[in-house]
PDB file of C-alpha atoms and ligand atoms in Angstrom:
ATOM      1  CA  UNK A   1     116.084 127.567  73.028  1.00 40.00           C
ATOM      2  CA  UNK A   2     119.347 127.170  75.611  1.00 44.00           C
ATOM      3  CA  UNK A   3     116.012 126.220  77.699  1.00 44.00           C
ATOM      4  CA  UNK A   4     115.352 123.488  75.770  1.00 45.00           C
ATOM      5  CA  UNK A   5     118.513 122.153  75.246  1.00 43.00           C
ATOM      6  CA  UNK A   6     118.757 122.456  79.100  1.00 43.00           C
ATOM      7  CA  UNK A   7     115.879 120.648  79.697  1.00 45.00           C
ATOM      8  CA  UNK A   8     116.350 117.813  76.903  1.00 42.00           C
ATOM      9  CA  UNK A   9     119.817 117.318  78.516  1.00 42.00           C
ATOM     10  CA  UNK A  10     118.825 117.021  82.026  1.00 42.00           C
ATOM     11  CA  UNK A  11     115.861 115.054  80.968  1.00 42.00           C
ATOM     12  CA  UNK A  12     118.462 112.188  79.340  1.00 46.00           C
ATOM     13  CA  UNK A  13     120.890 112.396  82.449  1.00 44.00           C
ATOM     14  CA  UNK A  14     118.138 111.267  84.719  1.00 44.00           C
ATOM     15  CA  UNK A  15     114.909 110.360  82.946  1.00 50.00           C
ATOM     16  CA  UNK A  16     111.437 111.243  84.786  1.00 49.00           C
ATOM     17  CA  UNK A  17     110.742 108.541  86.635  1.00 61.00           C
ATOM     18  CA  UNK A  18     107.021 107.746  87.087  1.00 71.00           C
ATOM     19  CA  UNK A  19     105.607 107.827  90.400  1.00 93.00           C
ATOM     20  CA  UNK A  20     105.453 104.320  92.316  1.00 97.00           C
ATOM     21  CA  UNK A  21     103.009 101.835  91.179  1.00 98.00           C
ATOM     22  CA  UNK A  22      99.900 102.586  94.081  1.00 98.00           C
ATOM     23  CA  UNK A  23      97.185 100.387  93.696  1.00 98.00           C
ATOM     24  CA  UNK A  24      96.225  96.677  95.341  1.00 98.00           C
ATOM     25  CA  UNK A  25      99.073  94.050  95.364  1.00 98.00           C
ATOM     26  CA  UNK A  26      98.845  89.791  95.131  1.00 98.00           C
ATOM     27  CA  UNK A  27     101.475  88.529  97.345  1.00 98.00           C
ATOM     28  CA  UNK A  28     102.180  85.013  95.536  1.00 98.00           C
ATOM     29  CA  UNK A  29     104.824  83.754  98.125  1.00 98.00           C
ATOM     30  CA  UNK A  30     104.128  83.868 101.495  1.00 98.00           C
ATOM     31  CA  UNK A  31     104.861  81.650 104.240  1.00 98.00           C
ATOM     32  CA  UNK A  32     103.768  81.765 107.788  1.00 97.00           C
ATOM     33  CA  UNK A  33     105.942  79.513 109.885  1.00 95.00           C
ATOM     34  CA  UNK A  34     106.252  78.208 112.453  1.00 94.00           C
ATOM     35  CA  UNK A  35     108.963  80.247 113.871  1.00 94.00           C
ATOM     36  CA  UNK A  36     107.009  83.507 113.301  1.00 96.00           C
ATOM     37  CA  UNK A  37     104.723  82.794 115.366  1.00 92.00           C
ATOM     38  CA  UNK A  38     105.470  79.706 117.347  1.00 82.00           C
ATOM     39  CA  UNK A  39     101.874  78.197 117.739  1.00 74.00           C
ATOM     40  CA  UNK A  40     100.616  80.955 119.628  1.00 76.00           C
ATOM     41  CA  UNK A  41     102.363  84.276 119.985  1.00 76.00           C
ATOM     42  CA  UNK A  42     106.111  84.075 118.469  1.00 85.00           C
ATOM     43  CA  UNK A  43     107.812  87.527 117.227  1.00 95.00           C
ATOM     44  CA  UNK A  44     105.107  87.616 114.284  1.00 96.00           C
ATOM     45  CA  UNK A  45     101.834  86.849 115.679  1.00 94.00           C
ATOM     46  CA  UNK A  46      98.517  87.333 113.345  1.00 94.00           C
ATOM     47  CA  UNK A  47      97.928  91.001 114.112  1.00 94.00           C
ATOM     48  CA  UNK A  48     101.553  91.827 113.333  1.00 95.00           C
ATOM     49  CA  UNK A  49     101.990  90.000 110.191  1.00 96.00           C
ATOM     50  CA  UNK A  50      98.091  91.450 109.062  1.00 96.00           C
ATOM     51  CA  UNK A  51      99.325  95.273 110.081  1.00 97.00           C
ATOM     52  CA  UNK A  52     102.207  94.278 107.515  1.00 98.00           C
ATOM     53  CA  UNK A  53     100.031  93.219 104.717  1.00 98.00           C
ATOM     54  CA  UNK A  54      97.614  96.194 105.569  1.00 97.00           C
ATOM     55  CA  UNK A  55      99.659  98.724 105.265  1.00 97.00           C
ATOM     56  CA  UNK A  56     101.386  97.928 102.459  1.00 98.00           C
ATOM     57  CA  UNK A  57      98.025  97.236  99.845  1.00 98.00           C
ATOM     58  CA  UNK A  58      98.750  94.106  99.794  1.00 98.00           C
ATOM     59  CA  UNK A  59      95.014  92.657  99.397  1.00 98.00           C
ATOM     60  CA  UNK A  60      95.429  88.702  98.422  1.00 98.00           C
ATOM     61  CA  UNK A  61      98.269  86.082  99.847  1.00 98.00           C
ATOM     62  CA  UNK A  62      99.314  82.644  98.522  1.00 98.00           C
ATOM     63  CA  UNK A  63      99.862  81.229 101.973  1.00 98.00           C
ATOM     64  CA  UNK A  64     102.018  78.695 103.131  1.00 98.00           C
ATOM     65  CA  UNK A  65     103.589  77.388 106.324  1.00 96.00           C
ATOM     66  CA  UNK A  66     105.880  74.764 108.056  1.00 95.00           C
ATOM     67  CA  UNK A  67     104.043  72.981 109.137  1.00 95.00           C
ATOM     68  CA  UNK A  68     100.442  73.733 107.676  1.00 96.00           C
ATOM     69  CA  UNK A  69      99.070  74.984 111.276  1.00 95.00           C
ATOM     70  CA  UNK A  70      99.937  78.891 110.143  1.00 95.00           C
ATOM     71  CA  UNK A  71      98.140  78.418 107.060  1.00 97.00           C
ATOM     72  CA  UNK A  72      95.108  77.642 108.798  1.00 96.00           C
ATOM     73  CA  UNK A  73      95.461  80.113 111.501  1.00 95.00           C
ATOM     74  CA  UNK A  74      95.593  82.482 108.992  1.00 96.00           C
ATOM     75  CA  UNK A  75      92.800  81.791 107.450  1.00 97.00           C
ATOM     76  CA  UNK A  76      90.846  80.873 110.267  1.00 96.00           C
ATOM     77  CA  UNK A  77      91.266  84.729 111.130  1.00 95.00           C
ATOM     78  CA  UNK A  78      87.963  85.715 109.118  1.00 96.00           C
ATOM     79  CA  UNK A  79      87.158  88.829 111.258  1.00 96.00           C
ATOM     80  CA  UNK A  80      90.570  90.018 110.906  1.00 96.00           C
ATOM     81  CA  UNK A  81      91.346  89.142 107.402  1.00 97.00           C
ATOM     82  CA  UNK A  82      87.992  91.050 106.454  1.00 95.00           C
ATOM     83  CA  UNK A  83      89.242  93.946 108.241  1.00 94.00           C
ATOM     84  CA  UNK A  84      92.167  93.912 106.701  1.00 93.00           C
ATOM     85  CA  UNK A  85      90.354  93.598 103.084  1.00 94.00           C
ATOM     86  CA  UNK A  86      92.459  90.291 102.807  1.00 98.00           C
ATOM     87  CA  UNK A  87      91.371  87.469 100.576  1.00 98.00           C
ATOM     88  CA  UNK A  88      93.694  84.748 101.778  1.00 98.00           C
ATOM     89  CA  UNK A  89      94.659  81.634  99.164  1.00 98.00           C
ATOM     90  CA  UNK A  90      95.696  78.383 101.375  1.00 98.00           C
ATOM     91  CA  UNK A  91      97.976  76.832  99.802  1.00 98.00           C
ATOM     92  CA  UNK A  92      99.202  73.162 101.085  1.00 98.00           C
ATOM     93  CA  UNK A  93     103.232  72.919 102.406  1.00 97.00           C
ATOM     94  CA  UNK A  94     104.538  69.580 101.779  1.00 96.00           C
ATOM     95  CA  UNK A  95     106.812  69.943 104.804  1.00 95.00           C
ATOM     96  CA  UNK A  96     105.741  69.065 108.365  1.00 91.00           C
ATOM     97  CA  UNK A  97     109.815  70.019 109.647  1.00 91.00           C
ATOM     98  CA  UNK A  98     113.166  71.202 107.435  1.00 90.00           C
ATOM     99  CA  UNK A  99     114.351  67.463 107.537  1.00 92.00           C
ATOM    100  CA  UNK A 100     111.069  67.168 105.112  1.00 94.00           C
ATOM    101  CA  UNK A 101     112.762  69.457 102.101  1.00 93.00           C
ATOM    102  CA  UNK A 102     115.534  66.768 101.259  1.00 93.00           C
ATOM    103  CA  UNK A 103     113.489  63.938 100.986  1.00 95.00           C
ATOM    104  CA  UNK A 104     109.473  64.650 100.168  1.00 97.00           C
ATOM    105  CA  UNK A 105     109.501  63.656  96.356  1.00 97.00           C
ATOM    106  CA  UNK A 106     110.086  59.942  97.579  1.00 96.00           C
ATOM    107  CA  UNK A 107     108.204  59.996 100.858  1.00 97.00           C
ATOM    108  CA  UNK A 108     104.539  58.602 100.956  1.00 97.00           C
ATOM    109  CA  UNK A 109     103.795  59.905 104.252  1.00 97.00           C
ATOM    110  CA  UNK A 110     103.847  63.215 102.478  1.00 97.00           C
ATOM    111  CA  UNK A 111     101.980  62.193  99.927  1.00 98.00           C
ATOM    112  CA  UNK A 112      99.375  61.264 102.389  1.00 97.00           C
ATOM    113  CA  UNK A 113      99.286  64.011 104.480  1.00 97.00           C
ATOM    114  CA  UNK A 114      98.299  66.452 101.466  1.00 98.00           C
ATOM    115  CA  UNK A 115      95.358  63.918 100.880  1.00 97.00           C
ATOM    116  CA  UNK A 116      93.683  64.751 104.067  1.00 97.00           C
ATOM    117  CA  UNK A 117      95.190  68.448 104.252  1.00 97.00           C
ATOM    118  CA  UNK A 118      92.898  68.468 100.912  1.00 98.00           C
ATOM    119  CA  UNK A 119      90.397  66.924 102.652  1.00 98.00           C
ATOM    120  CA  UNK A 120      90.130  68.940 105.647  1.00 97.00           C
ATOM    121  CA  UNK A 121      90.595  72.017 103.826  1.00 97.00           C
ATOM    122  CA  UNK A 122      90.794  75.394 105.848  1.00 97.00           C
ATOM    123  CA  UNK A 123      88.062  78.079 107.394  1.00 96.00           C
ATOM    124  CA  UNK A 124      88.927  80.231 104.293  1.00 95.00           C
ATOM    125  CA  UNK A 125      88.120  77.462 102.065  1.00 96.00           C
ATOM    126  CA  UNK A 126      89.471  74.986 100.265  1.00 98.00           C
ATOM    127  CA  UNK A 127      93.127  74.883  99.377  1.00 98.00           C
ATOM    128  CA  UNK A 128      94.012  76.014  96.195  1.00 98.00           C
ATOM    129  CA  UNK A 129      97.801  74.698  95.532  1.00 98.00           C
ATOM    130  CA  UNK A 130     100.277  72.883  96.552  1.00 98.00           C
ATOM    131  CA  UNK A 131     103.829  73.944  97.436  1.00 98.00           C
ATOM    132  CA  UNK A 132     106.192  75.831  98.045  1.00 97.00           C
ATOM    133  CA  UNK A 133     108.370  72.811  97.784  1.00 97.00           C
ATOM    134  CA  UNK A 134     112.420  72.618  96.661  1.00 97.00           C
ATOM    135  CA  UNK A 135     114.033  70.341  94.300  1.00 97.00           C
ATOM    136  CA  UNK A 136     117.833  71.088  94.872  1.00 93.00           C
ATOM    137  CA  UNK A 137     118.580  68.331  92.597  1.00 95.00           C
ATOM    138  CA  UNK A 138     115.861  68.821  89.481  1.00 96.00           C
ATOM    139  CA  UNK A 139     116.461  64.662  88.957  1.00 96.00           C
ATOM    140  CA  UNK A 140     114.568  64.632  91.989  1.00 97.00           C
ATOM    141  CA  UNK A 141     111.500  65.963  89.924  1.00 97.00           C
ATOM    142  CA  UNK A 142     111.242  62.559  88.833  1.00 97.00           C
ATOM    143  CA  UNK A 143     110.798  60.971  92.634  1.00 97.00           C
ATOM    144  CA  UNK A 144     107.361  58.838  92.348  1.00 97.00           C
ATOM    145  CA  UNK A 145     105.832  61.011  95.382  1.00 97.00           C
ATOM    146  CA  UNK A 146     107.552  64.465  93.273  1.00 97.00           C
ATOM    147  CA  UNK A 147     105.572  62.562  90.053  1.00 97.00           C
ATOM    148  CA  UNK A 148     101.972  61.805  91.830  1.00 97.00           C
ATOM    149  CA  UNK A 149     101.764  65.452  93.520  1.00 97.00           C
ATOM    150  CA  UNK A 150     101.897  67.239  90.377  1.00 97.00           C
ATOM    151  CA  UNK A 151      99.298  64.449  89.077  1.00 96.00           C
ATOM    152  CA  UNK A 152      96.853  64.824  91.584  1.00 97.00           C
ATOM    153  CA  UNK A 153      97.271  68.662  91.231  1.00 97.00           C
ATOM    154  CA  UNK A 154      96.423  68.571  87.895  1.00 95.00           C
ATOM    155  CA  UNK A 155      93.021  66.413  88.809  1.00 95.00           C
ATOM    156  CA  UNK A 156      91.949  68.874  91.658  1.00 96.00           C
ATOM    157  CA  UNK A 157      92.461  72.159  89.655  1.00 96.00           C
ATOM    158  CA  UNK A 158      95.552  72.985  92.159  1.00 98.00           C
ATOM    159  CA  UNK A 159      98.119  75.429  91.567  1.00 98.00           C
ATOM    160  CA  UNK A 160     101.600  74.661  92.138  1.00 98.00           C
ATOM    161  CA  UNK A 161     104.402  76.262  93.879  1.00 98.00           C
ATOM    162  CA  UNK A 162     107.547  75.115  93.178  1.00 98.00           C
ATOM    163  CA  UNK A 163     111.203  76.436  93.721  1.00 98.00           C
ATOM    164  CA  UNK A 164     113.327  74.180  91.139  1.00 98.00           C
ATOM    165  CA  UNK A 165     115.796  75.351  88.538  1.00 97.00           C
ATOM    166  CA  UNK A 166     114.648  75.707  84.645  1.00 98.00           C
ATOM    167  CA  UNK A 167     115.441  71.710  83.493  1.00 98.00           C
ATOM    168  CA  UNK A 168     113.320  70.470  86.824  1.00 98.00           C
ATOM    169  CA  UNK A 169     110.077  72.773  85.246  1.00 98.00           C
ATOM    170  CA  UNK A 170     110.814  70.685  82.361  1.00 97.00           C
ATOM    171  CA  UNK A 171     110.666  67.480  84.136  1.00 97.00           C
ATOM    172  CA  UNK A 172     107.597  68.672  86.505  1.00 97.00           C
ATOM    173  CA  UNK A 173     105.441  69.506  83.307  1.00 97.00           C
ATOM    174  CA  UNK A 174     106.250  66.007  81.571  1.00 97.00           C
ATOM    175  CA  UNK A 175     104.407  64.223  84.457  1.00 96.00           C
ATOM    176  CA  UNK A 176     101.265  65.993  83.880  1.00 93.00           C
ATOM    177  CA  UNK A 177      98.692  64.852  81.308  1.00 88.00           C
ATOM    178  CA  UNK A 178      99.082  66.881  77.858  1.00 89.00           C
ATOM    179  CA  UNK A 179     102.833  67.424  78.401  1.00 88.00           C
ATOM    180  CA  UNK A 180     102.147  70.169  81.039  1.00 89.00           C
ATOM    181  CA  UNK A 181      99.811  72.401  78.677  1.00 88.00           C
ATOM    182  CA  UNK A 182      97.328  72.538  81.881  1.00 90.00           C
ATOM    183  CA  UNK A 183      99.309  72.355  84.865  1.00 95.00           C
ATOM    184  CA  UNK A 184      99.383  75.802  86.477  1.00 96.00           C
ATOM    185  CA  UNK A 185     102.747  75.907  88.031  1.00 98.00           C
ATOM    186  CA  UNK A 186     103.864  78.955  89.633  1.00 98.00           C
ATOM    187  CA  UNK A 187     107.849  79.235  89.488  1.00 98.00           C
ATOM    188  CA  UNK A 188     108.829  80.313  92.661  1.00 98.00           C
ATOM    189  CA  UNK A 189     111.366  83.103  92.274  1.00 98.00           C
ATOM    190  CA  UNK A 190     111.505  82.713  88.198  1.00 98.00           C
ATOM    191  CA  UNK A 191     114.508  79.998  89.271  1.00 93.00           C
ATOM    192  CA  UNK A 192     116.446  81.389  92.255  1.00 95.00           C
ATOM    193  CA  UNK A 193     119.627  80.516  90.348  1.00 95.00           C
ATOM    194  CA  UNK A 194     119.223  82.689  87.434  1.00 93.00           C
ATOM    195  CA  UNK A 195     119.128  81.011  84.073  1.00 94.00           C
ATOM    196  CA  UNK A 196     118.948  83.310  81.007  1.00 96.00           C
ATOM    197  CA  UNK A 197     116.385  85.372  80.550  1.00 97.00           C
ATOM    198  CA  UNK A 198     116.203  83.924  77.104  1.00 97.00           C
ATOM    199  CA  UNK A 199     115.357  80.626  78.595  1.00 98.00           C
ATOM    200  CA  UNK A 200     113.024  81.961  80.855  1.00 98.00           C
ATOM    201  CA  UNK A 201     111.396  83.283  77.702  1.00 98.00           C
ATOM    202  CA  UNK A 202     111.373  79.693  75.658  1.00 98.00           C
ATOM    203  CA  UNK A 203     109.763  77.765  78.670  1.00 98.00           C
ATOM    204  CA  UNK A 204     106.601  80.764  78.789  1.00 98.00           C
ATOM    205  CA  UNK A 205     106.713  79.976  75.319  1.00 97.00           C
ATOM    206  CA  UNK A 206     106.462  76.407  75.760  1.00 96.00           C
ATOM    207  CA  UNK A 207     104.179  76.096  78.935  1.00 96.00           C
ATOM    208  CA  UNK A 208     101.139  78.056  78.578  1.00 95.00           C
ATOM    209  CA  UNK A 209     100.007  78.186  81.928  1.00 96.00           C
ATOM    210  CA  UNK A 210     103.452  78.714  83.652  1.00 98.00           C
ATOM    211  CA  UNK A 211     103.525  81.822  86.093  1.00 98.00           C
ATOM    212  CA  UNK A 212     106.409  82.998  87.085  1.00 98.00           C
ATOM    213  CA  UNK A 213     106.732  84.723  90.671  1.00 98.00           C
ATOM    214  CA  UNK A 214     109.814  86.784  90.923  1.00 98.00           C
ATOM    215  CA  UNK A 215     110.572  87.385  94.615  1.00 98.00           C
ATOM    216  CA  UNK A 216     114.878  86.848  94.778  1.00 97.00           C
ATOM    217  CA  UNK A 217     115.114  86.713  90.977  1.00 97.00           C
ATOM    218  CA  UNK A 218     119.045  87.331  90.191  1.00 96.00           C
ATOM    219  CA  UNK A 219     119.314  89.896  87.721  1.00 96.00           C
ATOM    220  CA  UNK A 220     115.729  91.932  88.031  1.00 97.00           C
ATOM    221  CA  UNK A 221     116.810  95.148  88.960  1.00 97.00           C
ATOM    222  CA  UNK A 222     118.810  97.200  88.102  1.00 96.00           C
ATOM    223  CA  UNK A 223     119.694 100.660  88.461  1.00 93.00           C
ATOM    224  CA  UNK A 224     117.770 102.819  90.698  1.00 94.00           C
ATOM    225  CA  UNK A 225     115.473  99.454  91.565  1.00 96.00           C
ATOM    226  CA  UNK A 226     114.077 100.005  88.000  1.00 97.00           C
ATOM    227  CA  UNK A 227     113.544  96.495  86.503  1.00 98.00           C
ATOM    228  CA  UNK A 228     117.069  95.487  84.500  1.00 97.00           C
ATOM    229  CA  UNK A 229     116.262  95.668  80.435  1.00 97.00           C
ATOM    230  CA  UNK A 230     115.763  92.612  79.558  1.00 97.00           C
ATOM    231  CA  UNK A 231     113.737  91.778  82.074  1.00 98.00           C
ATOM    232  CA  UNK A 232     111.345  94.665  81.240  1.00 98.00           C
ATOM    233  CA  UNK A 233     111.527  92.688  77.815  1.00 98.00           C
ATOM    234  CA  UNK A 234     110.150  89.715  79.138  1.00 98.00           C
ATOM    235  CA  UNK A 235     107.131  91.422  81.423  1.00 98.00           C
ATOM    236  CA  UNK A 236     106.164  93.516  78.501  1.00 98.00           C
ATOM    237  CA  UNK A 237     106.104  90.204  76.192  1.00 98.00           C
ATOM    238  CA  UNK A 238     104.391  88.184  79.120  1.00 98.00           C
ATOM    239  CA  UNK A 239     102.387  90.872  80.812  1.00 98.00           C
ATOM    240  CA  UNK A 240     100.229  87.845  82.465  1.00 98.00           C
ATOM    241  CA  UNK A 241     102.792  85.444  83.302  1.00 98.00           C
ATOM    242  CA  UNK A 242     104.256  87.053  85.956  1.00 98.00           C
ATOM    243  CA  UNK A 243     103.757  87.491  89.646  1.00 98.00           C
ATOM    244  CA  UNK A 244     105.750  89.188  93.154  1.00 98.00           C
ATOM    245  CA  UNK A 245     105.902  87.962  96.231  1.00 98.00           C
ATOM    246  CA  UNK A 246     107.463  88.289  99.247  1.00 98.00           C
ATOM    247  CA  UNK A 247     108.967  84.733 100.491  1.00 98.00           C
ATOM    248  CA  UNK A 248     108.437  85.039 104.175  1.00 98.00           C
ATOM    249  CA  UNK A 249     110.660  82.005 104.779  1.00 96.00           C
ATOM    250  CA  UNK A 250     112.931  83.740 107.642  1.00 96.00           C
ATOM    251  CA  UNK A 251     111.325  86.283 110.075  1.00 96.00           C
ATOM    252  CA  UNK A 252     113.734  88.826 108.861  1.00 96.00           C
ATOM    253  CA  UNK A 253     112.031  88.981 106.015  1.00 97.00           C
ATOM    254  CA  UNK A 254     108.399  89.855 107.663  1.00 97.00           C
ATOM    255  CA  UNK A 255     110.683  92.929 109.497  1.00 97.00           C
ATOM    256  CA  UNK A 256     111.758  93.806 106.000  1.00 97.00           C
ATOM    257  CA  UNK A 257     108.464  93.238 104.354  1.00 98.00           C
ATOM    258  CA  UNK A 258     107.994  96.914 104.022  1.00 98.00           C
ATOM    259  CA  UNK A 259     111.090  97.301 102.097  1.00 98.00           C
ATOM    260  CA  UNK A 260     110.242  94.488  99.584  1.00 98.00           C
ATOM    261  CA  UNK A 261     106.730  95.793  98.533  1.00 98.00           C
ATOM    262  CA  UNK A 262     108.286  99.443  98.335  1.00 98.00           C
ATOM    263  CA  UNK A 263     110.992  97.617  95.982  1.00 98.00           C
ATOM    264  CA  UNK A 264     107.791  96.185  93.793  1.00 98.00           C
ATOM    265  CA  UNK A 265     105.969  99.525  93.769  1.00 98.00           C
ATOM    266  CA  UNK A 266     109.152 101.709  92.198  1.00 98.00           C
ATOM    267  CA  UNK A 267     109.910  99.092  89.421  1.00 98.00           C
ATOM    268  CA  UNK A 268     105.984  98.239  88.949  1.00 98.00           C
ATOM    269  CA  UNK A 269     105.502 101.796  88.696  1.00 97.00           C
ATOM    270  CA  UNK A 270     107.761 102.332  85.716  1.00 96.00           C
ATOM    271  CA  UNK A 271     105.700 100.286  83.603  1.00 98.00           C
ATOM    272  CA  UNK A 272     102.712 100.979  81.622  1.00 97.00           C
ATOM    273  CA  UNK A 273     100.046 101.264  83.602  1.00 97.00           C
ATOM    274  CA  UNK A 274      98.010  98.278  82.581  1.00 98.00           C
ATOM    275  CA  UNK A 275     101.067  95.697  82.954  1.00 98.00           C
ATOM    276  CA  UNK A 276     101.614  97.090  86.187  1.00 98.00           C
ATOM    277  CA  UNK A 277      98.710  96.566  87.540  1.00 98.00           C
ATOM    278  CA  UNK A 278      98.471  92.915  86.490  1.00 98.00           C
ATOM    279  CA  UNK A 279     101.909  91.926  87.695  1.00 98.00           C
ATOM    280  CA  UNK A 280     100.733  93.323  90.676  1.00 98.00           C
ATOM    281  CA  UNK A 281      97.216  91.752  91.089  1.00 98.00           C
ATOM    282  CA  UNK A 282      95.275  90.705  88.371  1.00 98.00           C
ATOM    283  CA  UNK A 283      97.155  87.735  87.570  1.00 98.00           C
ATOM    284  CA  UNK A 284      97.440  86.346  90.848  1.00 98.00           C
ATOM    285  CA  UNK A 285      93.398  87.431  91.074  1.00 98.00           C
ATOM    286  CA  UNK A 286      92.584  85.735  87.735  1.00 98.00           C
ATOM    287  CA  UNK A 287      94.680  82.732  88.843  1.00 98.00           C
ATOM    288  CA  UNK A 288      91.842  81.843  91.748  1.00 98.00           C
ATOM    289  CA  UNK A 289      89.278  83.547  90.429  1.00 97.00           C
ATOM    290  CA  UNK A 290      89.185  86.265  93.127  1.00 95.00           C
ATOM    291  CA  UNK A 291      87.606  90.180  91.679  1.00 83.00           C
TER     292      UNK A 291
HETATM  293 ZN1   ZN B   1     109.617  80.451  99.764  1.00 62.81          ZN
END
């Protein structure tokens, strides 16, 4: 009986923890910039950042670059990405340098550049989605380039990236056709600046086809890098709404990569089985349609 007790007691001061979530990962955020590999060779060039992805499961990217040359490069790599068991989802920047962050949403040279990006489309195929792109100010959501992007996203069946606060997603939605209900807009980080999760949970409610991707989300984790209550809330409500990623935007983060898709794995793996494994991959694979 004292055995028991023991055991109970011990088993409420530090609950079992289930082993680490171990099957295939969809990184949903990943850039490939130009600093990481610098046109040619740079700190991060393709064999590095493919080792990474390797060795970590990781077995589909949304990719992403500034400019769009790393994109392509990486998905030009066909014998390597096989190798690697990679399926690799272009996605289109919007940025050709930084100065382009504060100023695309109003900027028809942008505009035209993702028409023949589209166009040309990439060895890996076509591009799939548009972004990641910033809105610092969500007003800025309503910028006529900002308004005709998410328009001709809509008309080409193209995902959307976007890293804007909760009342931009609002604004974003309103300038597609049926008030958003078929845009497929993947919120970058969930909104880096942390609204509610109770807000969170009304625009999921609201927007059908929003994703949320939850690299950087404030207020996750929590203890022991198990995911914070009521964010398990909202994945067990939503179990295919949500996404990780990495957000390669800084080569610190490819020498930390490691680290970030451990950090997935421990809180993934304290799920149910089934929602783990579609946080993980299935939604990002059902999103393009990959097996
Ligand atoms: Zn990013």
């Amino acid at each position: 009986m004292w055995a028991t007790v023991a055991m109970v007691a011990a088993s409420l001061v530090s609950p079992a923890h289930a082993t680490d979530y171990a099957g295939p990962l969809f990184d949903a955020h990943l850039h490939y910039n130009e600093e990481a590999w610098n046109g040619t060779t740079g700190p991060h060039p393709l064999r590095d950042v493919l080792d990474r992805i390797q060795r970590n499961g990781v077995r589909a990217v949304i990719a992403n670059s500034r400019p769009n040359d790393g994109t392509r490069a990486l998905a030009a790599a066909r014998a390597q990405t096989q190798a690697a068991a990679l399926t690799v989802v272009p996605f289109i920047r919007l940025y050709r340098n930084r100065a382009d962050y504060d100023s695309w949403f109003r900027d028809e040279s942008i505009y035209e550049m993702v028409q023949t990006e589209f166009a040309r489309g990439t060895a890996a195929g076509p591009y799939r989605g548009i972004g990641e792109f910033h809105l610092y100010d969500s007003a800025n959501a309503n910028g006529p380039v900002a308004r005709k992007l998410v328009q001709f996203a809509e008309r080409n069946n193209l995902a959307v990236l976007a890293h804007v606060d909760d009342v931009a997603v609002d604004l974003l939605m309103a300038h597609a056709p049926q008030g958003g209900a078929n845009l497929r807009l993947i919120w970058a980080h969930t909104g880096i600046g942390g609204p509610a999760a109770a807000r969170v949970d009304e625009l999921m409610r609201r927007y059908p086809r929003l994703m949320g991707e939850l690299s950087y989300r404030p207020g996750l984790a929590c203890e022991d890098g198990l995911l914070c209550p009521e964010w398990r809330v909202l994945l067990l409500k939503y179990p295919d709404r949500f996404l990780v990623g990495s957000d390669t935007w800084v080569n610190q983060r490819w020498l930390y990569y490691d680290d970030l898709m451990r950090g997935y794995r421990r809180w993934l793996g304290d799920l149910p089985a089934d929602v783990a494994r579609r946080v993980a991959w299935s939604n990002g694979a059902a999103l393009f349609g990959l097996p």
